[in-house]
XYZ file of C-alpha atoms in Angstrom:
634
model
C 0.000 0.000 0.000
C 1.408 3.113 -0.883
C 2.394 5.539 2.085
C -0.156 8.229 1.108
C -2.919 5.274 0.934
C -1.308 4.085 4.193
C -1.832 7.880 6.365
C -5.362 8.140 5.154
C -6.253 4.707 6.724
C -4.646 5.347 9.802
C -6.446 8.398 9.629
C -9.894 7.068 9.124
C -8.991 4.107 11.804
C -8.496 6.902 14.345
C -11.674 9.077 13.665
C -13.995 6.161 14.026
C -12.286 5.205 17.290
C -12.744 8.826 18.503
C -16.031 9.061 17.452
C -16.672 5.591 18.863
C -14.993 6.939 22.323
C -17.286 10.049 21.955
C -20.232 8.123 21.456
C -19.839 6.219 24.536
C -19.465 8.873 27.193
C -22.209 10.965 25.887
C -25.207 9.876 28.513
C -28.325 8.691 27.492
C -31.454 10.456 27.106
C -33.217 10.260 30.920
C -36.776 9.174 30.254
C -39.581 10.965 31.213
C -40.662 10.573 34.573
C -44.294 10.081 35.361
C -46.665 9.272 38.195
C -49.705 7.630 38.555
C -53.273 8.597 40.019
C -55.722 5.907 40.147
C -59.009 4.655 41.265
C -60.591 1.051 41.957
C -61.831 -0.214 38.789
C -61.533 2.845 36.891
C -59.160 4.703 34.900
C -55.760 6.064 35.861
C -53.886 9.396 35.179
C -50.518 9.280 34.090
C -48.511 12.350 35.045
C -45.271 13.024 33.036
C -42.360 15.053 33.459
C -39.913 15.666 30.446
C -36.469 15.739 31.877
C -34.650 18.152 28.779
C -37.496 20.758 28.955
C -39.460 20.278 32.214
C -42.866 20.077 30.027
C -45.434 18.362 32.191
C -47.681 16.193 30.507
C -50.955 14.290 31.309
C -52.147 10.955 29.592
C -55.474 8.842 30.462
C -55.360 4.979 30.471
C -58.241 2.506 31.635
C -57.822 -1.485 31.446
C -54.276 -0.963 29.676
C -55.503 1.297 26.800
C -54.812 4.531 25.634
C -57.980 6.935 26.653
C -55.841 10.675 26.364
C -51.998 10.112 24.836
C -49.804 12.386 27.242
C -51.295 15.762 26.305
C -49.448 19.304 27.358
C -51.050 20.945 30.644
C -49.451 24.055 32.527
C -50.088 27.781 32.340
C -48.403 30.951 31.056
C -48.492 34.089 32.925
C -47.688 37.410 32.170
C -44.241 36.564 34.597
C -43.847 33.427 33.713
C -43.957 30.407 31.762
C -45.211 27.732 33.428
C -45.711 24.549 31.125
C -42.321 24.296 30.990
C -38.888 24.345 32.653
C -40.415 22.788 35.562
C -38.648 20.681 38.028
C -41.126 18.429 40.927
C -40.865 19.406 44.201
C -43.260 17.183 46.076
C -46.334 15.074 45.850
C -49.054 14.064 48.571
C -52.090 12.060 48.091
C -55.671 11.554 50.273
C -58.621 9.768 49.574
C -61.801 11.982 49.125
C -65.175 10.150 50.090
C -68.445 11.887 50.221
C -72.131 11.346 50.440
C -74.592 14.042 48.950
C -77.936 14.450 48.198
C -79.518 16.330 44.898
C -82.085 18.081 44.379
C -82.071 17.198 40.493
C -80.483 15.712 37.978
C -79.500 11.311 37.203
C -79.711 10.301 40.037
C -80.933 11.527 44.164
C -78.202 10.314 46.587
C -74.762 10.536 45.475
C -71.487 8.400 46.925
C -68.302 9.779 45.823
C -64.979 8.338 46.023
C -61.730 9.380 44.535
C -58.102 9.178 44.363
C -56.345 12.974 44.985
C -52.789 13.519 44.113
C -50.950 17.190 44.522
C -47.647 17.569 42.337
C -45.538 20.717 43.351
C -43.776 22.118 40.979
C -41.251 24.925 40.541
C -40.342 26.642 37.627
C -38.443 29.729 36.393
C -37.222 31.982 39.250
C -38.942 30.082 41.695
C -42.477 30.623 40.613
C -44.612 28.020 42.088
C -47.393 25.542 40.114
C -49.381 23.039 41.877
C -51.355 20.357 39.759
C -54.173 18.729 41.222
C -55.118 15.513 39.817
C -58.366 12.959 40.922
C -58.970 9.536 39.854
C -62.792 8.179 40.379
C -64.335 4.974 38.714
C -65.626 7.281 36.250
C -63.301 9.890 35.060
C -60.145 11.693 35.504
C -59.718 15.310 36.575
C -57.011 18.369 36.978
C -57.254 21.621 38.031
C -53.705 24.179 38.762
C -53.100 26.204 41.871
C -51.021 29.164 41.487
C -49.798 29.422 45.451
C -48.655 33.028 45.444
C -49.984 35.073 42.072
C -47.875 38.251 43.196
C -45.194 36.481 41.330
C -46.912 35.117 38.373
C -49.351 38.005 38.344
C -52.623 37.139 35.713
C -52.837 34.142 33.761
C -52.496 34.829 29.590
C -53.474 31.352 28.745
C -53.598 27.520 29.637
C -51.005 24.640 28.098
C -54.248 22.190 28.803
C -54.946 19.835 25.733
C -56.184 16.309 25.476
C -54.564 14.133 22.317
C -56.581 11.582 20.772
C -54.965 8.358 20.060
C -55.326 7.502 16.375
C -58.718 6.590 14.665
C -60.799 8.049 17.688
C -64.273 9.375 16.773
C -65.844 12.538 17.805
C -69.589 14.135 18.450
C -69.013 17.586 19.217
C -70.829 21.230 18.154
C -69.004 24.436 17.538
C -68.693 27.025 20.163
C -70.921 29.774 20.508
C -71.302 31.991 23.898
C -74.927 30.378 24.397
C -73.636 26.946 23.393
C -76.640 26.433 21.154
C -75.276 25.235 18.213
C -75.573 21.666 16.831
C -73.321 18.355 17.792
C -72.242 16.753 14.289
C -69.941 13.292 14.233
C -66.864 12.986 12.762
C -63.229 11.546 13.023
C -61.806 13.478 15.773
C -58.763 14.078 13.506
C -60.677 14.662 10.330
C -63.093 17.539 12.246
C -62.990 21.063 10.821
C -60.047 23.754 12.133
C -62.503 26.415 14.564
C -63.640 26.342 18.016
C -65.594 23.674 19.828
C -67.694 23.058 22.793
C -65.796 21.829 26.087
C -68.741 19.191 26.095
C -67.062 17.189 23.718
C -67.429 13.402 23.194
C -64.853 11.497 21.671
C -64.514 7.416 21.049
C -61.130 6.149 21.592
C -59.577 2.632 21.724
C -59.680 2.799 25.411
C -63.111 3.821 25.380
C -65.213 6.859 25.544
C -64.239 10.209 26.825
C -66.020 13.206 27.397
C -64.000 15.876 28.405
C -66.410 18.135 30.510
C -65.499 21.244 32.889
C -66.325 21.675 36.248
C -66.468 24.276 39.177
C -66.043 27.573 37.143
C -66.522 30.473 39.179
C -66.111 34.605 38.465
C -62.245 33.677 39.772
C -61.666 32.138 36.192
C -63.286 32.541 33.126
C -65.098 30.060 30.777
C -63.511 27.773 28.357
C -64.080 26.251 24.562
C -61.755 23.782 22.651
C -59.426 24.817 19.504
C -58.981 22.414 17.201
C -56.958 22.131 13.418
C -57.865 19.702 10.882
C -55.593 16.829 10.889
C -55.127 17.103 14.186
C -55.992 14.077 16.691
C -55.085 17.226 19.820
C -57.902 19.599 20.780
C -56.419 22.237 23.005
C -58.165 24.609 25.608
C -58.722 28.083 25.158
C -60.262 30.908 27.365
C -62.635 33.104 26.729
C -61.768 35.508 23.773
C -57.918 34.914 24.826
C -58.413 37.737 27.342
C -56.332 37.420 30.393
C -57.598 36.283 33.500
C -57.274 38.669 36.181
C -55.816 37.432 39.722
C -55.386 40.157 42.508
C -53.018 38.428 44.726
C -52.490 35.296 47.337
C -53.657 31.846 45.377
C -55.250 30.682 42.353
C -57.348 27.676 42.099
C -59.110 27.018 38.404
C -61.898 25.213 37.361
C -61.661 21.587 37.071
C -60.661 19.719 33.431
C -62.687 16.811 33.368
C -62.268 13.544 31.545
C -65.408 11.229 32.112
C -64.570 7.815 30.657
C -65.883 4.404 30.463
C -68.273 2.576 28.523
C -70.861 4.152 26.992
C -73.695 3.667 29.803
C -70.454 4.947 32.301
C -70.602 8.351 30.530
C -73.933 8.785 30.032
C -74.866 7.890 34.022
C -71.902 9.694 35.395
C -72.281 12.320 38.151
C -68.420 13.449 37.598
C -68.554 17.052 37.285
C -71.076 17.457 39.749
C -68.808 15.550 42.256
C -66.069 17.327 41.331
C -68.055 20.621 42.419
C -67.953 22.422 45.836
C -70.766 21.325 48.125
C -74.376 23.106 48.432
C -74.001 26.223 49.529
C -78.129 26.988 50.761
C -78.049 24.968 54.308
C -81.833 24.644 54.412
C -83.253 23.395 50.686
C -86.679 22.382 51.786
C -87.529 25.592 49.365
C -85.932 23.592 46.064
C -88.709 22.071 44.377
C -88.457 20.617 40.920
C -91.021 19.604 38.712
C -92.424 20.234 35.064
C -93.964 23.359 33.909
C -96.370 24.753 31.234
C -94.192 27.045 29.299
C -96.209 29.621 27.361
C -93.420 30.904 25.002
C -93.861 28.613 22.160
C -97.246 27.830 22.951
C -98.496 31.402 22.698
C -95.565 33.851 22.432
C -95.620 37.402 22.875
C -99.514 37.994 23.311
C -99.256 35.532 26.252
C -96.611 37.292 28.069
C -98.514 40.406 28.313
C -102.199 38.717 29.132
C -103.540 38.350 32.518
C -106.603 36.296 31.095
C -104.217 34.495 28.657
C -101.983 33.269 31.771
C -104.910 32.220 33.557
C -106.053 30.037 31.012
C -102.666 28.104 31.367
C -102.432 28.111 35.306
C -105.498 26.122 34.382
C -104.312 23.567 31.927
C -101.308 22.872 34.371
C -103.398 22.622 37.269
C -105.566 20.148 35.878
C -102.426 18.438 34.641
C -100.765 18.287 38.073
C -98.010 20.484 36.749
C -97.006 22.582 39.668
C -95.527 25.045 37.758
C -96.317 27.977 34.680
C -93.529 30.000 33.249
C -94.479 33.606 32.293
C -91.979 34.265 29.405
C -91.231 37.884 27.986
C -93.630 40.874 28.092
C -94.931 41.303 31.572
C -93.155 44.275 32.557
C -93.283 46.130 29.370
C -95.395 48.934 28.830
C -98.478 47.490 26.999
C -97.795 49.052 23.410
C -94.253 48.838 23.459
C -92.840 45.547 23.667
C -89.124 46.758 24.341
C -89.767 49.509 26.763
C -89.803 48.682 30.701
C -92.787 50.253 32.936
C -91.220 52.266 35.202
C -94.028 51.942 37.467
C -93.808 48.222 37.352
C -94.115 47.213 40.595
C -97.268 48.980 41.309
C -98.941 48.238 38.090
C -98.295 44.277 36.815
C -100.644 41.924 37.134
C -97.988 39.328 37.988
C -99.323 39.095 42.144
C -102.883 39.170 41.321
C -102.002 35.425 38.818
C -100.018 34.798 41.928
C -102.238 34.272 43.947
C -104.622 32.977 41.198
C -102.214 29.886 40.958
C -101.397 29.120 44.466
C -105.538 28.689 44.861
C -105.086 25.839 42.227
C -101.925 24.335 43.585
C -99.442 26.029 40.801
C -96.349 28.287 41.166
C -95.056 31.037 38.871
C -91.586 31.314 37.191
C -91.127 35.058 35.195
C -88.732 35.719 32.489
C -86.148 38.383 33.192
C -83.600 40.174 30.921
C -80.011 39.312 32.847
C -79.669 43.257 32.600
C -81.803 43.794 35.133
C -79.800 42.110 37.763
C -75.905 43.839 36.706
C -76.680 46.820 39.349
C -76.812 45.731 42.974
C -79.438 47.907 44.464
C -82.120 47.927 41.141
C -81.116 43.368 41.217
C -82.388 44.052 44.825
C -85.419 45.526 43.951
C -86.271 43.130 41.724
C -85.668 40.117 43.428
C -86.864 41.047 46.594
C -90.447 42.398 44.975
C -90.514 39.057 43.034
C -90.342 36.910 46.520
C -92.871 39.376 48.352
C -95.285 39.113 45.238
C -94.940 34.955 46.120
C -93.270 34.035 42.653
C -91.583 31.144 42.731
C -88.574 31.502 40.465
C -87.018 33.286 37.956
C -85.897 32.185 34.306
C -83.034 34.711 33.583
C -82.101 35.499 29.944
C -79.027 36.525 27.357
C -76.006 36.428 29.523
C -74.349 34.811 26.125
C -70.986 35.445 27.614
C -68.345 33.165 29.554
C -65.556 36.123 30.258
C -64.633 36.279 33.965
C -66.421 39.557 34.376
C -69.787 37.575 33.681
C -68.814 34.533 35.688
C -68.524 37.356 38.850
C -71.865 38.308 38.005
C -73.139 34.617 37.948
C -71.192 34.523 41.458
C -73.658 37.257 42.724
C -76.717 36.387 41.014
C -76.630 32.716 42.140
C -76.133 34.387 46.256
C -79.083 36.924 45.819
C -81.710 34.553 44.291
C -80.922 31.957 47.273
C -81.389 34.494 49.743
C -84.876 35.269 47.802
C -85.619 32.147 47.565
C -86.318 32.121 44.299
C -85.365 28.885 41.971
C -83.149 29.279 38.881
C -83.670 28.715 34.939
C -80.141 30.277 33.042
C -80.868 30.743 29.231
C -78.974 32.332 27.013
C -76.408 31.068 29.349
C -73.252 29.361 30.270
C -73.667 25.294 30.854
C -74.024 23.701 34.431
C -70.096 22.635 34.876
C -70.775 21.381 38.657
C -73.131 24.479 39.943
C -76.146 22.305 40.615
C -74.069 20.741 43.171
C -73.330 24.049 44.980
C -76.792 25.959 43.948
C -79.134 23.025 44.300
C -81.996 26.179 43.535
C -80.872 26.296 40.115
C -82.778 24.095 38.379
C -81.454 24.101 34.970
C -79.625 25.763 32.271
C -80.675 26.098 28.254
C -76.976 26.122 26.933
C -78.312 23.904 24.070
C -80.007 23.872 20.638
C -83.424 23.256 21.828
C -86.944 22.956 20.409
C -87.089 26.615 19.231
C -84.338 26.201 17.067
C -85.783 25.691 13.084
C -82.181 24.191 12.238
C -81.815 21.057 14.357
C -81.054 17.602 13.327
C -82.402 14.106 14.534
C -78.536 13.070 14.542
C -78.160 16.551 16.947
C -81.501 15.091 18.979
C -79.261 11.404 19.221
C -76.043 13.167 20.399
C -77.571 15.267 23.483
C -77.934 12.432 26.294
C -73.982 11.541 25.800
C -72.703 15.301 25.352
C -74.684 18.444 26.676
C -77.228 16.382 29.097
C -74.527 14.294 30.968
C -72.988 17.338 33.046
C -76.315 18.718 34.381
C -79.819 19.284 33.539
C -80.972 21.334 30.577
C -83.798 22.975 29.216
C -84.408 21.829 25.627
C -88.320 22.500 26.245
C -89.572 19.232 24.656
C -92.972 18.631 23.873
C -94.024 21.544 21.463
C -96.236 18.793 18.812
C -97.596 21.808 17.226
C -94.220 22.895 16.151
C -93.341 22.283 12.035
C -89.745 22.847 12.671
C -88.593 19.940 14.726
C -86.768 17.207 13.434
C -88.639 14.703 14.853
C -92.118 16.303 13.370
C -93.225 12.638 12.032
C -93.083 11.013 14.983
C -95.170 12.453 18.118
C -93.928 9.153 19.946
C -90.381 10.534 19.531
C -91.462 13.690 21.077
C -92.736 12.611 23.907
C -90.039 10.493 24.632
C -87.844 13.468 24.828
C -89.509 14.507 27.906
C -87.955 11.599 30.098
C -84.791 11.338 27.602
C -83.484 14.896 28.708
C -83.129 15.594 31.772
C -83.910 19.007 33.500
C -85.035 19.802 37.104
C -87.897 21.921 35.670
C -89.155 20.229 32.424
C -90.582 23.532 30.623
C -93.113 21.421 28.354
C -93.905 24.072 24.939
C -96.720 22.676 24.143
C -100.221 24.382 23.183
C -102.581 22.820 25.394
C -104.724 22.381 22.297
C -102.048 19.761 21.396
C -102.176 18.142 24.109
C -105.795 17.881 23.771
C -105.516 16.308 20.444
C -103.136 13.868 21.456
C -104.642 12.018 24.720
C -101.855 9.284 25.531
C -99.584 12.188 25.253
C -101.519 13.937 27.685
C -101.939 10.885 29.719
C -98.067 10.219 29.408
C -97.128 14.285 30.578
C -99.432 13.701 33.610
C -97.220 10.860 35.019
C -94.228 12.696 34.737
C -92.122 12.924 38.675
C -90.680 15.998 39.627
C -86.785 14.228 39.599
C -85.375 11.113 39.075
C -84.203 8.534 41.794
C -81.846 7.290 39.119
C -81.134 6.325 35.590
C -79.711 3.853 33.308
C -78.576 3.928 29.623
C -80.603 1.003 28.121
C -79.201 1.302 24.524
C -77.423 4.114 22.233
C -74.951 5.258 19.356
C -73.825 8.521 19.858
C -75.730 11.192 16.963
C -77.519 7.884 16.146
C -79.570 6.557 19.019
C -80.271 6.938 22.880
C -82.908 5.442 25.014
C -82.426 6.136 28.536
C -84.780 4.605 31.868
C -85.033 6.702 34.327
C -86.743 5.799 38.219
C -89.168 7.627 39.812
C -89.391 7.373 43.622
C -92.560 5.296 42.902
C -90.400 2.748 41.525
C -91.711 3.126 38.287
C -89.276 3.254 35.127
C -90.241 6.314 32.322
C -88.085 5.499 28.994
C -87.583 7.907 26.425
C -85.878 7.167 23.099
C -84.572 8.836 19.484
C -83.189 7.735 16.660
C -81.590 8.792 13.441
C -82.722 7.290 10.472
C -85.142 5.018 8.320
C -88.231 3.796 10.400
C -86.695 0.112 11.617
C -87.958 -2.343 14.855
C -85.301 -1.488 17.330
C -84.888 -4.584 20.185
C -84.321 -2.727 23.606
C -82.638 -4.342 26.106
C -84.357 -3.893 30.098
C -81.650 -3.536 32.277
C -84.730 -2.613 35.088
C -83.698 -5.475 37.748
C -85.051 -8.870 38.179
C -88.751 -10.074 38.144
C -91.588 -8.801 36.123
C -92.281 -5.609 34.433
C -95.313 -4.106 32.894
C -93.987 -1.914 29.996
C -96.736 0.618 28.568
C -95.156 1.845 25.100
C -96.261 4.725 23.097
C -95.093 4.636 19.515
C -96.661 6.066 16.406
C -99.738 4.056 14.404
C -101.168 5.353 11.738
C -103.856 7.338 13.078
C -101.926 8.806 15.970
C -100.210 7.366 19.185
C -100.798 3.977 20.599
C -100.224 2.239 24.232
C -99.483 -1.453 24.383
C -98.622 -3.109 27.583
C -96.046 -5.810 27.206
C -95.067 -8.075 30.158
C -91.595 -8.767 30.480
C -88.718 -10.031 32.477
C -85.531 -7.797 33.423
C -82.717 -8.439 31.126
C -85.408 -9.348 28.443
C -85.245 -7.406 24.982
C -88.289 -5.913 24.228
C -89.005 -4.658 20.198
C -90.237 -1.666 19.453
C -90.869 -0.005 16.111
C -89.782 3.602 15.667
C -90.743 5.217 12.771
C -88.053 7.807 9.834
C -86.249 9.920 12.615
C -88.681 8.918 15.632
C -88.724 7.675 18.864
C -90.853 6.415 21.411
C -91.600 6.291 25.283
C -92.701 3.781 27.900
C -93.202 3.612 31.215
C -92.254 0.338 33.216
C -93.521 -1.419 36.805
C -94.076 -4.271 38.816
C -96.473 -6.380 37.157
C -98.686 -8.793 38.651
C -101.922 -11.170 38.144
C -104.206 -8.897 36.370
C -102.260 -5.537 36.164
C -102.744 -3.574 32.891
C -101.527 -0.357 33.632
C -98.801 1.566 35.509
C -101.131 4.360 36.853
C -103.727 1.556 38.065
């Protein structure tokens, strides 16, 4: 070999030792730490810490599958950045068991038991971030705590984002202040780039999530989820991307939720509300639920502003057994101006005199107010206070359309001043429960949902609402309205009634006219029946934005089962998961000349076969049957 040939070898030889050498000492990459939070049979939250970066991270994982892949959390603050560059400082854990009762919603008596875990961080200068994490047999939650805020000062915006594993499936509705916009289905990758609900379902390989917030308070401000097309990560953002003001000592936000589980898990989970602060109002022997006559789509405007015209419906609901009418818009406007308030209200309305027209025929009265009427402290005063010396019973409170922290300070007031008037709650126009049952009990329910006045909704959107927008707290879809040539469902009167006991809300505002009613007598008969709240329920069969029928149990003991589905008119088989022995099921479904009751006998666990016709539905009620028994009112 020729010398030159000889050097360049030697040359080579030497490199790839050094590099070799080089190789060696360089240390490997640390893995990422994590930590686990978990409950008894239920899912567990994997906290992770990246060791180059200090990025926490948060995955989900139930009976070894992937539910959430580790997804970003933290916050950024105007001081500091605290989603990364973190280093753990500490961790303790308790066990948090509770027993509560509710005054509406799934279920009555509530047993909660979860897994807590605090990790301390530190980050940049010292700045402090606690993450709280809880584990139940139903979902996974995390909320932050800034300790000391003087340091971080207010909070620009959240790292919080859950990642989808691969080929998950979503049913969620673009975000709107009122949250009244429709829930379509897609692949949770494939869904359009824009903003979404925080009710958001998704189907994963680990089973379903629906990531849910809970305990939102005028300290925060509310959120929605951001999402770009081809992405399987939908990230949280807060209101407008305005700051979040803090004014010193701590910081505790609202709770992200992650209910998971099968499907019947989801759709029967009390998770937010257990995640919520407890009631508030010591004494609640005031909270009543029930259904209501709701005049609004039954006679609009010239209702609202009738004496005689109210009276007529105090009627109808009395002889119903409804033990409450809702006076919508118009009562406190000057008669010929529909948009101009009576200054001399108080003196003038005729709202005491169908006061005390009602409570001679065993009815109460909810009014409609315009939320501006309750932003100043002293005129709010005045107008509660008159309301609970006139003896109305509640108030249903109108066009907040906001989540900004400056509106969540005024729900923070509101919700104090109506419990000391004891005066029960319907939001519309409004935020969504997130956990404030729990700690108002008076507030009944919430619209936050594309209801039955909407002229745009879908039977898929009617299929999707018992997994999304109906499983963190009741809401006000106002079912019922059979006069109504807008609903989806307008075929099938069998499917409409069945939405009464499908959604859930602590006052079911039934739209009707009561000349429909009239014209439909097993509806009527059906309506009658209907409890004031629900001892608990069960998801008897369902396909997200395809299907639902839900039982729920009256303290009676008597099942009422409400279904919808999307689609050609087919025979769907029902499983009834009611218990063991022998039920008397009374179904109403659609004939050909108008609604018709069959009683079948069956056992629990039987399937029972019910036809349904294009984009219907039907309802049932269910009890113990014995020799002779043909009917559940007998």
């Amino acid at each position: 070999m020729p010398a030159q040939a000889r050097f360049r070898a030697t040359v080579l030889t030497l490199c790839s030792a050094l590099l070799a050498t080089a190789a060696t000492a360089l240390p490997a990459r640390a893995e990422t730490a994590s930590w686990e939070v978990s409950a008894h049979n239920g899912p567990t939250a994997v906290v992770g810490l990246d060791p180059d970066d200090g990025r926490p991270t948060l995955a989900v994982r139930r009976d070894g599958r992937t539910v959430i892949e580790p997804s970003p959390v933290g916050l950024v603050t105007e001081n500091v950045d605290l989603s990364g560059g973190l280093s753990l400082t500490g961790r303790s854990d308790r066990t948090i068991t509770e027993r509560y009762e509710a005054a509406t919603g799934k279920s009555r008596i509530r047993n909660v038991k979860m897994a807590e875990s605090r990790f301390s961080f530190r980050g940049t200068g010292g700045a402090r971030l606690d993450l709280v994490v809880r584990a139940a047999a139903d979902g996974v939650a995390y909320r932050y705590v800034l300790p000391d805020t003087g340091t971080t000062g207010d909070v620009l915006r959240e790292a919080s984002a859950f990642t989808l594993p691969t080929g998950s499936d979503a049913v969620i509705g673009p975000y709107r202040p009122d949250n009244e916009l429709r829930f379509t289905r897609y692949g949770a990758a494939a869904a359009p780039t824009g903003s979404y609900m925080m009710q958001a379902l998704f189907r994963t390989a680990g089973g379903y999530a629906l990531v849910a917030e809970s305990d939102l308070t005028g300290s925060y401000a509310g959120a929605r989820l951001t999402h770009d097309a081809g992405s399987s990560t939908y990230r949280v953002a807060l209101w407008n991307d305005e700051p979040v003001e803090v004014s010193g000592g701590a910081l505790t936000t609202p709770w992200r939720a992650i209910v998971t589980g099968d499907l019947a898990t989801v759709t029967e989970s009390t998770f937010t509300d257990d995640l919520a602060p407890a009631s508030r109002i010591r004494d609640t022997s005031w909270v009543r639920p029930g259904p209501a006559l709701w005049t609004w789509l039954a006679g609009g405007k010239e209702a609202g502003v009738s004496l005689e015209a109210q009276k007529k419906y105090v009627d109808y609901a009395a002889e119903r057994g409804w033990p409450y009418e809702v006076v919508d818009a118009g009562w406190y406007f000057l008669p010929d101006q529909w948009d101009v308030i009576d200054p001399d209200w108080q003196r003038t309305s005729w709202i005491p005199e169908l006061v005390r027209y009602a409570a001679d025929r065993g009815v109460g009265i909810h009014v409609w107010l315009h939320y501006t009427l309750l932003t100043d402290p002293v005129e709010r005063e005045k107008w509660l206070s008159t309301l609970e010396k006139w003896g109305v019973k509640g108030v249903k409170i109108d066009f907040m359309d906001s989540e900004s922290q400056a509106r969540m300070r005024w729900y923070d007031e509101v919700l104090q001043s109506t419990a000391d008037h004891h005066l029960l709650v319907n939001f519309h126009g409004s935020t969504i429960p997130k956990g404030m049952q729990r700690t108002w009990p008076h507030v009944l329910t919430f619209e936050g949902v594309g209801g039955e006045e909407k002229r745009t909704n879908t039977a898929e959107h009617l299929a999707a609402l018992p997994f999304t927008r109906n499983v963190i707290g009741s809401m006000d879809f106002t079912p019922g309205a059979f006069h109504r040539p807008y609903r989806p469902n307008v075929g099938s009167d069998a499917g409409e009634l069945g939405l009464s006991v499908l959604y859930e809300s602590g006052i079911q505002n039934l739209a009707g006219t009561p000349e429909s009613y009239d014209a439909r007598p097993e509806a009527r008969r059906y309506l009658e029946q209907i409890p004031a709240a629900w001892e608990e329920t069960r998801l008897l069969t369902g396909d997200p934005g395809v299907s639902a029928v839900l039982a729920r149990r009256a303290a009676d003991g008597r099942w009422f089962i409400g279904g919808t589905f999307a689609g050609a008119a087919h025979t769907v088989d029902v499983p009834m998961r009611l218990g063991a022995g022998r039920w008397l099921v009374e179904t109403v479904t659609d004939g050909p000349s108008g609604l018709v009751r069959e009683p079948h006998v069956v056992s629990g666990g039987d399937t029972l076969s019910v036809p349904v016709v294009t984009d219907g539905g039907f309802a049932a009620i269910a009890c113990r049957w014995y020799a002779g028994r043909t009917a559940c009112d007998d």
